[in-house]
Amino acid sequence: MKLRSYMFLGFFLSLLLSLLPFSSNFINAATPTVVAPVSADSFTQGVKKTVLDNGLTVLTKEVHTAPVVSVQVWYKVGSRNEVKGENGISHQLEHLMFKGTTARPVQFGRLFSALGSQFNAFTSYDETAYFGTVQRDRLEALLTLEADRMENSLIGPEQLKSEKRVVISELQGYENSPGYRLSRAVMRDAFPNRAYGLSVGGTKADVEKFTVEQVRNYYQTYYSPDNATLVITGDFATEPVLKVVKETYGKLTKRGNEEKRTRENVAPSSPVAPTTKKAPIVLKQPGSAALLQAVYPLPDIKHPDVPAIDVMDAILTGGRSSRLYQALVESGLASSVSGGAAELIEPGWYEINATAAPGQELSKIAQVLQESLGKLQQQPVTTEELNRAKTQLQASYILGNQDITSQASQLGYNQTIAGDYHFIEQYLAAIAKVTPAQVQKVAKTYLNPAKQTIGFFEPTQPDGKPGTSSAGSGRTVENFSPGKPVDPAELAKYLPPATSATDSAKQSLPEEFTLNNGLRVLLLRDRSLPTINLSGQIDAGTEFDGNQKAGLANLTAANLMNGTQTKNALTLAKTLEDLGADLSFSASREGVNVSGEGLSKNLPILIQTLADVLENATFPADQLELSRQRALTSLKVQLDDPRGLGRQVFQQAIYPENHPFHSFPTFESLKSISRDDLLGFYQKYYRPDSTTIAIVGDFDPVKVKTLLNQAFGTWQATGKPPVLKISSVPLPQTSTRLNKIIPGKAEAVTYIGYNGISRKDPRYYAALILNQILGGDTLSSRLGTEVRDRLGLTYGIYSGFAAGINPGPFLIQMQTAPGDTQKAIASTLALLKQLREQGVTEAEFNTAKRSLTNSYPVDLANPSNVSSIILDNAVLGLSRSEIRDFPQRIQAVTMAQMQQAIEDLIKPENLVIVTAGPGEIVPKGG
């Protein structure tokens, strides 16, 4: 019943939906003696289902916690509906749905961006979904646009030609991942005669052959009102909105072959098992870490075994206390393990993935995996394990539905895949009733070795040794004349009108205070949901590493949860996992990020655990060795990924060797770090007066203050906290080109930029507007319009200012086919020169302002985002009122300030350009 993130293939990988969190993603713990069912009413209460005469299902749910609304359209079509020779046509059509309509022949991403919508789309096995979340006064406009493209999308030769190149770029980007290549081979072998065995995104061979007529016919067949569900959640009144829906969508006609749509190529509910166990699939290809993937057939989503299967999965892979984590990761065999059940319209599968630790054999991991599964089949699980798994699953639904976008997705998913939005009620009730006998039964039934398809990825290249190429490094790229920027005034005529602007509810400001030991706290009470979101920062980031011990800050943060003076690693994990709560630490450039979430009743445990590890961590030697092995594996993976290697080379080209931002872990530095190094770093930099915590949620502020004083009262520091003086970095004198070749890759990733500005730079707000115009959105920006949309040279291109306490890079990132890299770089440089020489228009300037300010309330509608924003503002030295004042600060920027920002910050002649990937493909005879 869980939607796996790998199942989505949509526009922006960074924004893929996470509808239903699955067990391997959470860490929870303290054993409740009995698990009461979660009230599913909270998910479905107030939902009104309306079916229009043309068959469109409409689900509306009023949620008045923030002045925003989410509109989603779910079509019951995905790769499951594809036949031989058209693998990927659902995904190709999803891309084309943004290319405009007969009435609005413009890129729809520009229209959505102008509305301030946070939007995206994805294609999966059973469904294709489109979603946008906006301020409530733009609800009708969003409804109008979705209705228009349901019936009138432009699918012509020009649109298909450019978007084919974009899709192929996307697919080739996936080819860079050894995990993707292994999964493709395993799934093809597991389901040789079923569409689920094919990649959702398609194959390059099939995509290249798509014809306009083929894609149009597919659109006409499946994008019909009676094959869709429209979901609206948020701050609106149901009856007036339903009236608009009936006027807008009611006039759309049923079309397509309903008989063809309803034909379901259903495999047997219980696939016939092979008589003997299959030999493993072995891929020996260039890569970094060794990988294992095992797949077992499952029934469909409506099968009564589904709740027990999901409980089984949580017992196997749900956090650190889970069986497979203990058997594989804590033993040092694997660096990571995860699992999840794909329960779909047709019979799906259960999947287990593991990454081998350095020097460990995949055959040994497979053996221990099988032993763990066999034990689950032979002996009933304990009451403690069962209750922990149930609590994890139930808490994940509450924590995963804190914002209205997620709530709409939950409804759309259940209606589309299970055929009934009420399905969640039956599912959660059944989870609460699962018995040890049922878990044992499903383990025996579905984890049968004879039904297993297992694959091994064995890397063939020397670890972490990418080649260097001089190809193109001294070459001047060809001249390129960019098209004229799209005039927002031209765009405006295609925008549906917004209703009269509504007064946004005044954002509440956090209460701020400092404990006696110097620890800074920000509290914001939000009683709309029974949840807690905690964000924190400790000034102990990688900037304090130095080159000789690069990786020390990360290893210290990674070892915090490995034991304290009173609890070992497993006890700490269970303390949280038994409650469905999560607490994690990760080091970034300027600090250690603390992230915690849980149900509000569990806030005391969350705070007590946080205080315990910050004050009393013991850094056991055996756990340090395990985490070091995981860090070495991560480094191999990073150096084998064009994104990771490219970003490191780019950063090190900008910042000199003695600069803290130059430091990146190496195999040598990671191996040199001792337990004494960790203890010394912890004692020096983990201090209450270097720590800030923000908590947002349903709590009593008076009780929380008492709790914080009790938990952190004994944590003290002496002297003043260490301060690092970071010197300013000049721009390069000339443009610099660097190429790094990584064997076995299909797509290149390029970074372009130089050192930028800090968050407190007075030009920051002007820079945000500038960036929104240049590359803030891959569908609506100048870079996106030219390089992606018009030329089809990249799947995604973005720009951004990494503005922190200290100046970080201004950068542009893009993914290209090797043969397109030079053209894409040339067009990007031409756009930067055009921007520098001609500036921006008043219309572009005002549109970018509106886009930024209109989308900001959507950020504030998610409590998790709010806790992060409050924390970041405090750490960056901004006012408490910044969370409220941000839109006004954007609006206050003048055109003169904007032009000055362009002059100061856009320097086409001083760029560092780094490309990492397969190397340049030189045409024959060239």
PDB file of N, CA and C in Angstrom, residues 210-250:
ATOM      1  N   PHE A 210       8.556   6.828 -31.458  1.00  0.00           N
ATOM      2  CA  PHE A 210       7.189   7.337 -31.254  1.00  0.00           C
ATOM      3  C   PHE A 210       6.793   8.288 -32.377  1.00  0.00           C
ATOM      4  N   THR A 211       5.568   8.117 -32.873  1.00  0.00           N
ATOM      5  CA  THR A 211       5.035   9.030 -33.888  1.00  0.00           C
ATOM      6  C   THR A 211       3.988   9.937 -33.253  1.00  0.00           C
ATOM      7  N   VAL A 212       3.722  11.049 -33.894  1.00  0.00           N
ATOM      8  CA  VAL A 212       2.698  11.977 -33.415  1.00  0.00           C
ATOM      9  C   VAL A 212       1.350  11.259 -33.314  1.00  0.00           C
ATOM     10  N   GLU A 213       1.013  10.482 -34.325  1.00  0.00           N
ATOM     11  CA  GLU A 213      -0.277   9.779 -34.333  1.00  0.00           C
ATOM     12  C   GLU A 213      -0.371   8.794 -33.170  1.00  0.00           C
ATOM     13  N   GLN A 214       0.722   8.104 -32.890  1.00  0.00           N
ATOM     14  CA  GLN A 214       0.761   7.125 -31.809  1.00  0.00           C
ATOM     15  C   GLN A 214       0.506   7.798 -30.448  1.00  0.00           C
ATOM     16  N   VAL A 215       1.194   8.907 -30.203  1.00  0.00           N
ATOM     17  CA  VAL A 215       1.046   9.592 -28.917  1.00  0.00           C
ATOM     18  C   VAL A 215      -0.331  10.245 -28.815  1.00  0.00           C
ATOM     19  N   ARG A 216      -0.818  10.829 -29.904  1.00  0.00           N
ATOM     20  CA  ARG A 216      -2.162  11.423 -29.893  1.00  0.00           C
ATOM     21  C   ARG A 216      -3.219  10.366 -29.584  1.00  0.00           C
ATOM     22  N   ASN A 217      -3.109   9.202 -30.207  1.00  0.00           N
ATOM     23  CA  ASN A 217      -4.084   8.134 -29.956  1.00  0.00           C
ATOM     24  C   ASN A 217      -4.059   7.702 -28.497  1.00  0.00           C
ATOM     25  N   TYR A 218      -2.870   7.637 -27.929  1.00  0.00           N
ATOM     26  CA  TYR A 218      -2.730   7.247 -26.522  1.00  0.00           C
ATOM     27  C   TYR A 218      -3.397   8.295 -25.626  1.00  0.00           C
ATOM     28  N   TYR A 219      -3.160   9.559 -25.957  1.00  0.00           N
ATOM     29  CA  TYR A 219      -3.795  10.673 -25.229  1.00  0.00           C
ATOM     30  C   TYR A 219      -5.314  10.596 -25.331  1.00  0.00           C
ATOM     31  N   GLN A 220      -5.809  10.392 -26.543  1.00  0.00           N
ATOM     32  CA  GLN A 220      -7.265  10.322 -26.749  1.00  0.00           C
ATOM     33  C   GLN A 220      -7.879   9.139 -26.001  1.00  0.00           C
ATOM     34  N   THR A 221      -7.148   8.053 -25.903  1.00  0.00           N
ATOM     35  CA  THR A 221      -7.671   6.854 -25.253  1.00  0.00           C
ATOM     36  C   THR A 221      -7.735   7.004 -23.743  1.00  0.00           C
ATOM     37  N   TYR A 222      -6.675   7.523 -23.152  1.00  0.00           N
ATOM     38  CA  TYR A 222      -6.558   7.460 -21.686  1.00  0.00           C
ATOM     39  C   TYR A 222      -6.827   8.776 -20.959  1.00  0.00           C
ATOM     40  N   TYR A 223      -6.678   9.919 -21.626  1.00  0.00           N
ATOM     41  CA  TYR A 223      -6.875  11.190 -20.935  1.00  0.00           C
ATOM     42  C   TYR A 223      -8.316  11.665 -21.123  1.00  0.00           C
ATOM     43  N   SER A 224      -9.217  10.827 -20.659  1.00  0.00           N
ATOM     44  CA  SER A 224     -10.646  11.087 -20.751  1.00  0.00           C
ATOM     45  C   SER A 224     -11.181  11.312 -19.339  1.00  0.00           C
ATOM     46  N   PRO A 225     -12.184  12.158 -19.172  1.00  0.00           N
ATOM     47  CA  PRO A 225     -12.685  12.438 -17.825  1.00  0.00           C
ATOM     48  C   PRO A 225     -13.046  11.187 -17.035  1.00  0.00           C
ATOM     49  N   ASP A 226     -13.602  10.185 -17.707  1.00  0.00           N
ATOM     50  CA  ASP A 226     -14.036   8.987 -16.986  1.00  0.00           C
ATOM     51  C   ASP A 226     -12.870   8.073 -16.612  1.00  0.00           C
ATOM     52  N   ASN A 227     -11.644   8.469 -16.973  1.00  0.00           N
ATOM     53  CA  ASN A 227     -10.455   7.715 -16.576  1.00  0.00           C
ATOM     54  C   ASN A 227      -9.578   8.544 -15.643  1.00  0.00           C
ATOM     55  N   ALA A 228     -10.175   9.571 -15.022  1.00  0.00           N
ATOM     56  CA  ALA A 228      -9.394  10.505 -14.203  1.00  0.00           C
ATOM     57  C   ALA A 228     -10.081  10.793 -12.872  1.00  0.00           C
ATOM     58  N   THR A 229      -9.268  11.200 -11.903  1.00  0.00           N
ATOM     59  CA  THR A 229      -9.767  11.675 -10.608  1.00  0.00           C
ATOM     60  C   THR A 229      -9.179  13.052 -10.355  1.00  0.00           C
ATOM     61  N   LEU A 230     -10.041  14.013 -10.108  1.00  0.00           N
ATOM     62  CA  LEU A 230      -9.632  15.374  -9.740  1.00  0.00           C
ATOM     63  C   LEU A 230      -9.721  15.494  -8.224  1.00  0.00           C
ATOM     64  N   VAL A 231      -8.618  15.883  -7.591  1.00  0.00           N
ATOM     65  CA  VAL A 231      -8.578  16.020  -6.136  1.00  0.00           C
ATOM     66  C   VAL A 231      -8.291  17.482  -5.789  1.00  0.00           C
ATOM     67  N   ILE A 232      -9.095  18.039  -4.883  1.00  0.00           N
ATOM     68  CA  ILE A 232      -8.889  19.416  -4.422  1.00  0.00           C
ATOM     69  C   ILE A 232      -8.889  19.398  -2.900  1.00  0.00           C
ATOM     70  N   THR A 233      -7.792  19.836  -2.299  1.00  0.00           N
ATOM     71  CA  THR A 233      -7.726  19.944  -0.843  1.00  0.00           C
ATOM     72  C   THR A 233      -7.281  21.351  -0.480  1.00  0.00           C
ATOM     73  N   GLY A 234      -7.691  21.807   0.706  1.00  0.00           N
ATOM     74  CA  GLY A 234      -7.186  23.095   1.174  1.00  0.00           C
ATOM     75  C   GLY A 234      -8.257  24.058   1.614  1.00  0.00           C
ATOM     76  N   ASP A 235      -7.923  25.339   1.522  1.00  0.00           N
ATOM     77  CA  ASP A 235      -8.726  26.412   2.113  1.00  0.00           C
ATOM     78  C   ASP A 235      -9.736  26.936   1.093  1.00  0.00           C
ATOM     79  N   PHE A 236     -10.868  26.264   0.969  1.00  0.00           N
ATOM     80  CA  PHE A 236     -11.920  26.670   0.032  1.00  0.00           C
ATOM     81  C   PHE A 236     -13.262  26.221   0.587  1.00  0.00           C
ATOM     82  N   ALA A 237     -14.322  26.726  -0.006  1.00  0.00           N
ATOM     83  CA  ALA A 237     -15.683  26.295   0.340  1.00  0.00           C
ATOM     84  C   ALA A 237     -16.150  25.307  -0.723  1.00  0.00           C
ATOM     85  N   THR A 238     -16.632  24.158  -0.301  1.00  0.00           N
ATOM     86  CA  THR A 238     -16.891  23.046  -1.224  1.00  0.00           C
ATOM     87  C   THR A 238     -17.908  23.382  -2.308  1.00  0.00           C
ATOM     88  N   GLU A 239     -19.064  23.858  -1.926  1.00  0.00           N
ATOM     89  CA  GLU A 239     -20.148  24.013  -2.913  1.00  0.00           C
ATOM     90  C   GLU A 239     -19.794  24.999  -4.031  1.00  0.00           C
ATOM     91  N   PRO A 240     -19.288  26.209  -3.716  1.00  0.00           N
ATOM     92  CA  PRO A 240     -18.903  27.119  -4.810  1.00  0.00           C
ATOM     93  C   PRO A 240     -17.827  26.514  -5.724  1.00  0.00           C
ATOM     94  N   VAL A 241     -16.880  25.777  -5.142  1.00  0.00           N
ATOM     95  CA  VAL A 241     -15.821  25.184  -5.952  1.00  0.00           C
ATOM     96  C   VAL A 241     -16.380  24.072  -6.831  1.00  0.00           C
ATOM     97  N   LEU A 242     -17.303  23.276  -6.298  1.00  0.00           N
ATOM     98  CA  LEU A 242     -17.927  22.226  -7.121  1.00  0.00           C
ATOM     99  C   LEU A 242     -18.704  22.832  -8.282  1.00  0.00           C
ATOM    100  N   LYS A 243     -19.272  23.984  -8.046  1.00  0.00           N
ATOM    101  CA  LYS A 243     -19.990  24.677  -9.128  1.00  0.00           C
ATOM    102  C   LYS A 243     -19.008  25.043 -10.251  1.00  0.00           C
ATOM    103  N   VAL A 244     -17.835  25.558  -9.867  1.00  0.00           N
ATOM    104  CA  VAL A 244     -16.807  25.898 -10.854  1.00  0.00           C
ATOM    105  C   VAL A 244     -16.335  24.636 -11.575  1.00  0.00           C
ATOM    106  N   VAL A 245     -16.125  23.554 -10.822  1.00  0.00           N
ATOM    107  CA  VAL A 245     -15.670  22.296 -11.413  1.00  0.00           C
ATOM    108  C   VAL A 245     -16.676  21.798 -12.454  1.00  0.00           C
ATOM    109  N   LYS A 246     -17.957  21.849 -12.116  1.00  0.00           N
ATOM    110  CA  LYS A 246     -18.980  21.366 -13.053  1.00  0.00           C
ATOM    111  C   LYS A 246     -19.024  22.232 -14.311  1.00  0.00           C
ATOM    112  N   GLU A 247     -18.822  23.547 -14.132  1.00  0.00           N
ATOM    113  CA  GLU A 247     -18.814  24.441 -15.303  1.00  0.00           C
ATOM    114  C   GLU A 247     -17.574  24.224 -16.170  1.00  0.00           C
ATOM    115  N   THR A 248     -16.437  23.937 -15.504  1.00  0.00           N
ATOM    116  CA  THR A 248     -15.159  23.840 -16.219  1.00  0.00           C
ATOM    117  C   THR A 248     -14.935  22.447 -16.803  1.00  0.00           C
ATOM    118  N   TYR A 249     -15.147  21.431 -15.982  1.00  0.00           N
ATOM    119  CA  TYR A 249     -14.865  20.053 -16.402  1.00  0.00           C
ATOM    120  C   TYR A 249     -16.087  19.340 -16.964  1.00  0.00           C
ATOM    121  N   GLY A 250     -17.273  19.820 -16.570  1.00  0.00           N
ATOM    122  CA  GLY A 250     -18.487  19.139 -17.007  1.00  0.00           C
ATOM    123  C   GLY A 250     -18.690  19.175 -18.509  1.00  0.00           C
TER     124      GLY A 250
END
